[in-house]
């Protein structure tokens, strides 16, 4: 009878050993379970939106950006108009100064000639010299008045340009 009990004890020991191995295998699997749960957990990286929500967001963005763009465009146009008016004013001033320079060059030569004639006249006669001096003064006054008329004409042209620009801008 010892033999059948020995077989039973040996079978019990092998079952115990088999259960121990199973427990250790299960233990290693269960110990790794939190990591596996985290790895197998699904995360949403992208969320799908319905097209109505997307179009609403686009229209809201568009409605907030359009006034800003219009404001910036208006500011740019105003600045460009200012620069254009400044350029026109500078061109008009340049024309005025060019006119003055060209007149002064011609006037300088005329004055030198008149002065030469005046010297000869002063040496010749006193009466003629007075008339020459008066003539010289009248010519100088005429030149000054010519400059003034030219300057006023250019200023009038510039004001007309500015008026046209302001009417066009409105």
PDB file of C-alpha atoms in Angstrom:
ATOM      1  CA  UNK A   1       0.000   0.000   0.000  1.00  0.00           C
ATOM      2  CA  UNK A   2       2.886   2.233   0.368  1.00  0.00           C
ATOM      3  CA  UNK A   3       3.332   2.149  -3.309  1.00  0.00           C
ATOM      4  CA  UNK A   4      -0.059   3.566  -4.200  1.00  0.00           C
ATOM      5  CA  UNK A   5       0.367   6.321  -1.591  1.00  0.00           C
ATOM      6  CA  UNK A   6       3.814   7.120  -2.942  1.00  0.00           C
ATOM      7  CA  UNK A   7       2.345   7.446  -6.407  1.00  0.00           C
ATOM      8  CA  UNK A   8      -0.331   9.737  -4.981  1.00  0.00           C
ATOM      9  CA  UNK A   9       2.259  11.850  -3.137  1.00  0.00           C
ATOM     10  CA  UNK A  10       4.394  12.096  -6.264  1.00  0.00           C
ATOM     11  CA  UNK A  11       1.352  13.085  -8.353  1.00  0.00           C
ATOM     12  CA  UNK A  12       0.416  15.644  -5.701  1.00  0.00           C
ATOM     13  CA  UNK A  13       3.958  17.060  -5.742  1.00  0.00           C
ATOM     14  CA  UNK A  14       4.000  17.314  -9.548  1.00  0.00           C
ATOM     15  CA  UNK A  15       0.565  19.036  -9.456  1.00  0.00           C
ATOM     16  CA  UNK A  16       1.865  21.395  -6.752  1.00  0.00           C
ATOM     17  CA  UNK A  17       4.944  22.120  -8.856  1.00  0.00           C
ATOM     18  CA  UNK A  18       2.781  22.646 -11.954  1.00  0.00           C
ATOM     19  CA  UNK A  19       0.509  25.007  -9.995  1.00  0.00           C
ATOM     20  CA  UNK A  20       3.570  26.934  -8.713  1.00  0.00           C
ATOM     21  CA  UNK A  21       4.862  27.357 -12.272  1.00  0.00           C
ATOM     22  CA  UNK A  22       1.395  28.490 -13.410  1.00  0.00           C
ATOM     23  CA  UNK A  23       1.196  30.986 -10.549  1.00  0.00           C
ATOM     24  CA  UNK A  24       4.630  32.423 -11.382  1.00  0.00           C
ATOM     25  CA  UNK A  25       3.659  32.713 -15.067  1.00  0.00           C
ATOM     26  CA  UNK A  26       0.356  34.367 -14.147  1.00  0.00           C
ATOM     27  CA  UNK A  27       2.143  36.604 -11.644  1.00  0.00           C
ATOM     28  CA  UNK A  28       4.562  37.899 -14.311  1.00  0.00           C
ATOM     29  CA  UNK A  29       1.602  38.518 -16.644  1.00  0.00           C
ATOM     30  CA  UNK A  30      -0.428  40.277 -13.961  1.00  0.00           C
ATOM     31  CA  UNK A  31       2.552  42.384 -12.827  1.00  0.00           C
ATOM     32  CA  UNK A  32       2.844  43.733 -16.421  1.00  0.00           C
ATOM     33  CA  UNK A  33      -0.918  44.318 -16.676  1.00  0.00           C
ATOM     34  CA  UNK A  34      -0.901  48.101 -15.846  1.00  0.00           C
ATOM     35  CA  UNK A  35       1.700  48.711 -18.549  1.00  0.00           C
ATOM     36  CA  UNK A  36      -0.258  46.616 -21.039  1.00  0.00           C
ATOM     37  CA  UNK A  37      -3.446  48.461 -20.159  1.00  0.00           C
ATOM     38  CA  UNK A  38      -1.720  51.757 -20.837  1.00  0.00           C
ATOM     39  CA  UNK A  39      -0.225  50.540 -24.124  1.00  0.00           C
ATOM     40  CA  UNK A  40      -3.476  49.075 -25.337  1.00  0.00           C
ATOM     41  CA  UNK A  41      -5.512  52.103 -24.307  1.00  0.00           C
ATOM     42  CA  UNK A  42      -6.657  54.083 -27.370  1.00  0.00           C
ATOM     43  CA  UNK A  43      -6.072  57.794 -27.411  1.00  0.00           C
ATOM     44  CA  UNK A  44      -7.732  60.231 -29.812  1.00  0.00           C
ATOM     45  CA  UNK A  45      -5.122  62.309 -31.570  1.00  0.00           C
ATOM     46  CA  UNK A  46      -7.557  63.916 -33.989  1.00  0.00           C
ATOM     47  CA  UNK A  47     -11.132  64.716 -33.359  1.00  0.00           C
ATOM     48  CA  UNK A  48     -13.550  64.739 -36.246  1.00  0.00           C
ATOM     49  CA  UNK A  49     -15.892  67.682 -36.429  1.00  0.00           C
ATOM     50  CA  UNK A  50     -19.098  67.910 -38.373  1.00  0.00           C
ATOM     51  CA  UNK A  51     -18.959  70.101 -41.474  1.00  0.00           C
ATOM     52  CA  UNK A  52     -21.511  72.522 -40.009  1.00  0.00           C
ATOM     53  CA  UNK A  53     -19.241  73.268 -37.034  1.00  0.00           C
ATOM     54  CA  UNK A  54     -16.280  73.681 -39.375  1.00  0.00           C
ATOM     55  CA  UNK A  55     -18.148  76.091 -41.668  1.00  0.00           C
ATOM     56  CA  UNK A  56     -19.414  78.051 -38.640  1.00  0.00           C
ATOM     57  CA  UNK A  57     -15.852  78.431 -37.358  1.00  0.00           C
ATOM     58  CA  UNK A  58     -14.677  79.524 -40.815  1.00  0.00           C
ATOM     59  CA  UNK A  59     -17.421  82.123 -41.131  1.00  0.00           C
ATOM     60  CA  UNK A  60     -16.664  83.446 -37.635  1.00  0.00           C
ATOM     61  CA  UNK A  61     -12.975  83.749 -38.505  1.00  0.00           C
ATOM     62  CA  UNK A  62     -13.827  85.439 -41.788  1.00  0.00           C
ATOM     63  CA  UNK A  63     -16.181  87.895 -40.091  1.00  0.00           C
ATOM     64  CA  UNK A  64     -13.472  88.869 -37.609  1.00  0.00           C
ATOM     65  CA  UNK A  65     -10.688  89.188 -40.196  1.00  0.00           C
ATOM     66  CA  UNK A  66     -12.512  91.110 -42.958  1.00  0.00           C
ATOM     67  CA  UNK A  67     -12.932  94.341 -40.943  1.00  0.00           C
ATOM     68  CA  UNK A  68      -9.271  94.213 -39.928  1.00  0.00           C
ATOM     69  CA  UNK A  69      -8.176  93.757 -43.537  1.00  0.00           C
ATOM     70  CA  UNK A  70     -10.429  96.605 -44.667  1.00  0.00           C
ATOM     71  CA  UNK A  71      -9.044  98.843 -41.929  1.00  0.00           C
ATOM     72  CA  UNK A  72      -5.460  98.042 -42.914  1.00  0.00           C
ATOM     73  CA  UNK A  73      -6.222  98.620 -46.611  1.00  0.00           C
ATOM     74  CA  UNK A  74      -7.818 101.981 -45.816  1.00  0.00           C
ATOM     75  CA  UNK A  75      -4.761 102.997 -43.797  1.00  0.00           C
ATOM     76  CA  UNK A  76      -2.457 101.980 -46.654  1.00  0.00           C
ATOM     77  CA  UNK A  77      -4.544 103.917 -49.195  1.00  0.00           C
ATOM     78  CA  UNK A  78      -4.537 107.001 -46.961  1.00  0.00           C
ATOM     79  CA  UNK A  79      -0.775 106.782 -46.556  1.00  0.00           C
ATOM     80  CA  UNK A  80      -0.285 106.326 -50.299  1.00  0.00           C
ATOM     81  CA  UNK A  81      -2.501 109.346 -51.014  1.00  0.00           C
ATOM     82  CA  UNK A  82      -0.464 111.390 -48.547  1.00  0.00           C
ATOM     83  CA  UNK A  83       2.768 110.302 -50.207  1.00  0.00           C
ATOM     84  CA  UNK A  84       1.361 111.078 -53.658  1.00  0.00           C
ATOM     85  CA  UNK A  85       0.297 114.571 -52.573  1.00  0.00           C
ATOM     86  CA  UNK A  86       3.725 115.114 -51.022  1.00  0.00           C
ATOM     87  CA  UNK A  87       5.388 113.980 -54.239  1.00  0.00           C
ATOM     88  CA  UNK A  88       3.227 116.367 -56.277  1.00  0.00           C
ATOM     89  CA  UNK A  89       4.025 119.226 -53.902  1.00  0.00           C
ATOM     90  CA  UNK A  90       7.731 118.491 -54.208  1.00  0.00           C
ATOM     91  CA  UNK A  91       7.466 118.332 -58.004  1.00  0.00           C
ATOM     92  CA  UNK A  92       5.633 121.671 -58.036  1.00  0.00           C
ATOM     93  CA  UNK A  93       8.254 123.195 -55.758  1.00  0.00           C
ATOM     94  CA  UNK A  94      11.010 121.825 -57.970  1.00  0.00           C
ATOM     95  CA  UNK A  95       9.349 123.351 -61.043  1.00  0.00           C
ATOM     96  CA  UNK A  96       9.019 126.668 -59.234  1.00  0.00           C
ATOM     97  CA  UNK A  97      12.656 126.656 -58.177  1.00  0.00           C
ATOM     98  CA  UNK A  98      13.773 125.605 -61.671  1.00  0.00           C
ATOM     99  CA  UNK A  99      11.789 128.491 -63.095  1.00  0.00           C
ATOM    100  CA  UNK A 100      13.384 130.885 -60.654  1.00  0.00           C
ATOM    101  CA  UNK A 101      16.850 129.590 -61.463  1.00  0.00           C
ATOM    102  CA  UNK A 102      16.318 129.892 -65.194  1.00  0.00           C
ATOM    103  CA  UNK A 103      14.910 133.413 -64.777  1.00  0.00           C
ATOM    104  CA  UNK A 104      17.754 134.486 -62.508  1.00  0.00           C
ATOM    105  CA  UNK A 105      20.293 133.247 -65.049  1.00  0.00           C
ATOM    106  CA  UNK A 106      18.687 135.331 -67.798  1.00  0.00           C
ATOM    107  CA  UNK A 107      18.130 138.242 -65.450  1.00  0.00           C
ATOM    108  CA  UNK A 108      21.725 138.193 -64.315  1.00  0.00           C
ATOM    109  CA  UNK A 109      22.920 138.607 -67.873  1.00  0.00           C
ATOM    110  CA  UNK A 110      20.387 141.374 -68.528  1.00  0.00           C
ATOM    111  CA  UNK A 111      21.465 143.174 -65.352  1.00  0.00           C
ATOM    112  CA  UNK A 112      25.118 142.980 -66.331  1.00  0.00           C
ATOM    113  CA  UNK A 113      24.312 144.478 -69.738  1.00  0.00           C
ATOM    114  CA  UNK A 114      22.164 147.190 -68.164  1.00  0.00           C
ATOM    115  CA  UNK A 115      24.900 147.957 -65.648  1.00  0.00           C
ATOM    116  CA  UNK A 116      27.443 148.250 -68.460  1.00  0.00           C
ATOM    117  CA  UNK A 117      25.174 150.581 -70.387  1.00  0.00           C
ATOM    118  CA  UNK A 118      24.375 152.489 -67.196  1.00  0.00           C
ATOM    119  CA  UNK A 119      28.068 153.075 -66.473  1.00  0.00           C
ATOM    120  CA  UNK A 120      28.624 154.468 -69.915  1.00  0.00           C
ATOM    121  CA  UNK A 121      25.527 156.619 -69.601  1.00  0.00           C
ATOM    122  CA  UNK A 122      26.543 157.938 -66.167  1.00  0.00           C
ATOM    123  CA  UNK A 123      29.834 158.960 -67.614  1.00  0.00           C
ATOM    124  CA  UNK A 124      28.126 160.606 -70.592  1.00  0.00           C
ATOM    125  CA  UNK A 125      25.146 162.406 -69.069  1.00  0.00           C
ATOM    126  CA  UNK A 126      23.468 162.746 -65.650  1.00  0.00           C
ATOM    127  CA  UNK A 127      19.912 162.908 -67.008  1.00  0.00           C
ATOM    128  CA  UNK A 128      20.248 159.790 -69.066  1.00  0.00           C
ATOM    129  CA  UNK A 129      21.762 158.019 -66.093  1.00  0.00           C
ATOM    130  CA  UNK A 130      18.718 158.750 -63.973  1.00  0.00           C
ATOM    131  CA  UNK A 131      16.458 157.389 -66.670  1.00  0.00           C
ATOM    132  CA  UNK A 132      18.647 154.290 -66.985  1.00  0.00           C
ATOM    133  CA  UNK A 133      18.525 153.775 -63.224  1.00  0.00           C
ATOM    134  CA  UNK A 134      14.761 154.160 -63.253  1.00  0.00           C
ATOM    135  CA  UNK A 135      14.534 151.747 -66.191  1.00  0.00           C
ATOM    136  CA  UNK A 136      16.695 149.257 -64.303  1.00  0.00           C
ATOM    137  CA  UNK A 137      14.479 149.571 -61.234  1.00  0.00           C
ATOM    138  CA  UNK A 138      11.348 149.085 -63.343  1.00  0.00           C
ATOM    139  CA  UNK A 139      12.836 145.971 -64.967  1.00  0.00           C
ATOM    140  CA  UNK A 140      13.720 144.541 -61.553  1.00  0.00           C
ATOM    141  CA  UNK A 141      10.191 145.270 -60.344  1.00  0.00           C
ATOM    142  CA  UNK A 142       8.792 143.611 -63.487  1.00  0.00           C
ATOM    143  CA  UNK A 143      10.941 140.525 -62.813  1.00  0.00           C
ATOM    144  CA  UNK A 144       9.808 140.373 -59.189  1.00  0.00           C
ATOM    145  CA  UNK A 145       6.187 140.638 -60.267  1.00  0.00           C
ATOM    146  CA  UNK A 146       6.788 137.930 -62.877  1.00  0.00           C
ATOM    147  CA  UNK A 147       8.188 135.649 -60.175  1.00  0.00           C
ATOM    148  CA  UNK A 148       5.204 136.389 -57.978  1.00  0.00           C
ATOM    149  CA  UNK A 149       2.738 135.654 -60.798  1.00  0.00           C
ATOM    150  CA  UNK A 150       4.543 132.418 -61.637  1.00  0.00           C
ATOM    151  CA  UNK A 151       4.635 131.351 -57.981  1.00  0.00           C
ATOM    152  CA  UNK A 152       0.948 132.108 -57.533  1.00  0.00           C
ATOM    153  CA  UNK A 153       0.134 130.182 -60.709  1.00  0.00           C
ATOM    154  CA  UNK A 154       2.024 127.132 -59.490  1.00  0.00           C
ATOM    155  CA  UNK A 155       0.370 127.383 -56.087  1.00  0.00           C
ATOM    156  CA  UNK A 156      -3.047 127.564 -57.783  1.00  0.00           C
ATOM    157  CA  UNK A 157      -2.208 124.459 -59.839  1.00  0.00           C
ATOM    158  CA  UNK A 158      -1.109 122.638 -56.701  1.00  0.00           C
ATOM    159  CA  UNK A 159      -4.317 123.574 -54.872  1.00  0.00           C
ATOM    160  CA  UNK A 160      -6.358 122.400 -57.860  1.00  0.00           C
ATOM    161  CA  UNK A 161      -4.548 119.041 -57.742  1.00  0.00           C
ATOM    162  CA  UNK A 162      -5.184 118.725 -54.021  1.00  0.00           C
ATOM    163  CA  UNK A 163      -8.851 119.617 -54.508  1.00  0.00           C
ATOM    164  CA  UNK A 164      -9.192 117.019 -57.273  1.00  0.00           C
ATOM    165  CA  UNK A 165      -7.557 114.403 -55.061  1.00  0.00           C
ATOM    166  CA  UNK A 166      -9.786 115.192 -52.104  1.00  0.00           C
ATOM    167  CA  UNK A 167     -12.899 115.062 -54.324  1.00  0.00           C
ATOM    168  CA  UNK A 168     -11.720 111.767 -55.839  1.00  0.00           C
ATOM    169  CA  UNK A 169     -11.034 110.333 -52.381  1.00  0.00           C
ATOM    170  CA  UNK A 170     -14.565 111.119 -51.235  1.00  0.00           C
TER     171      UNK A 170
END
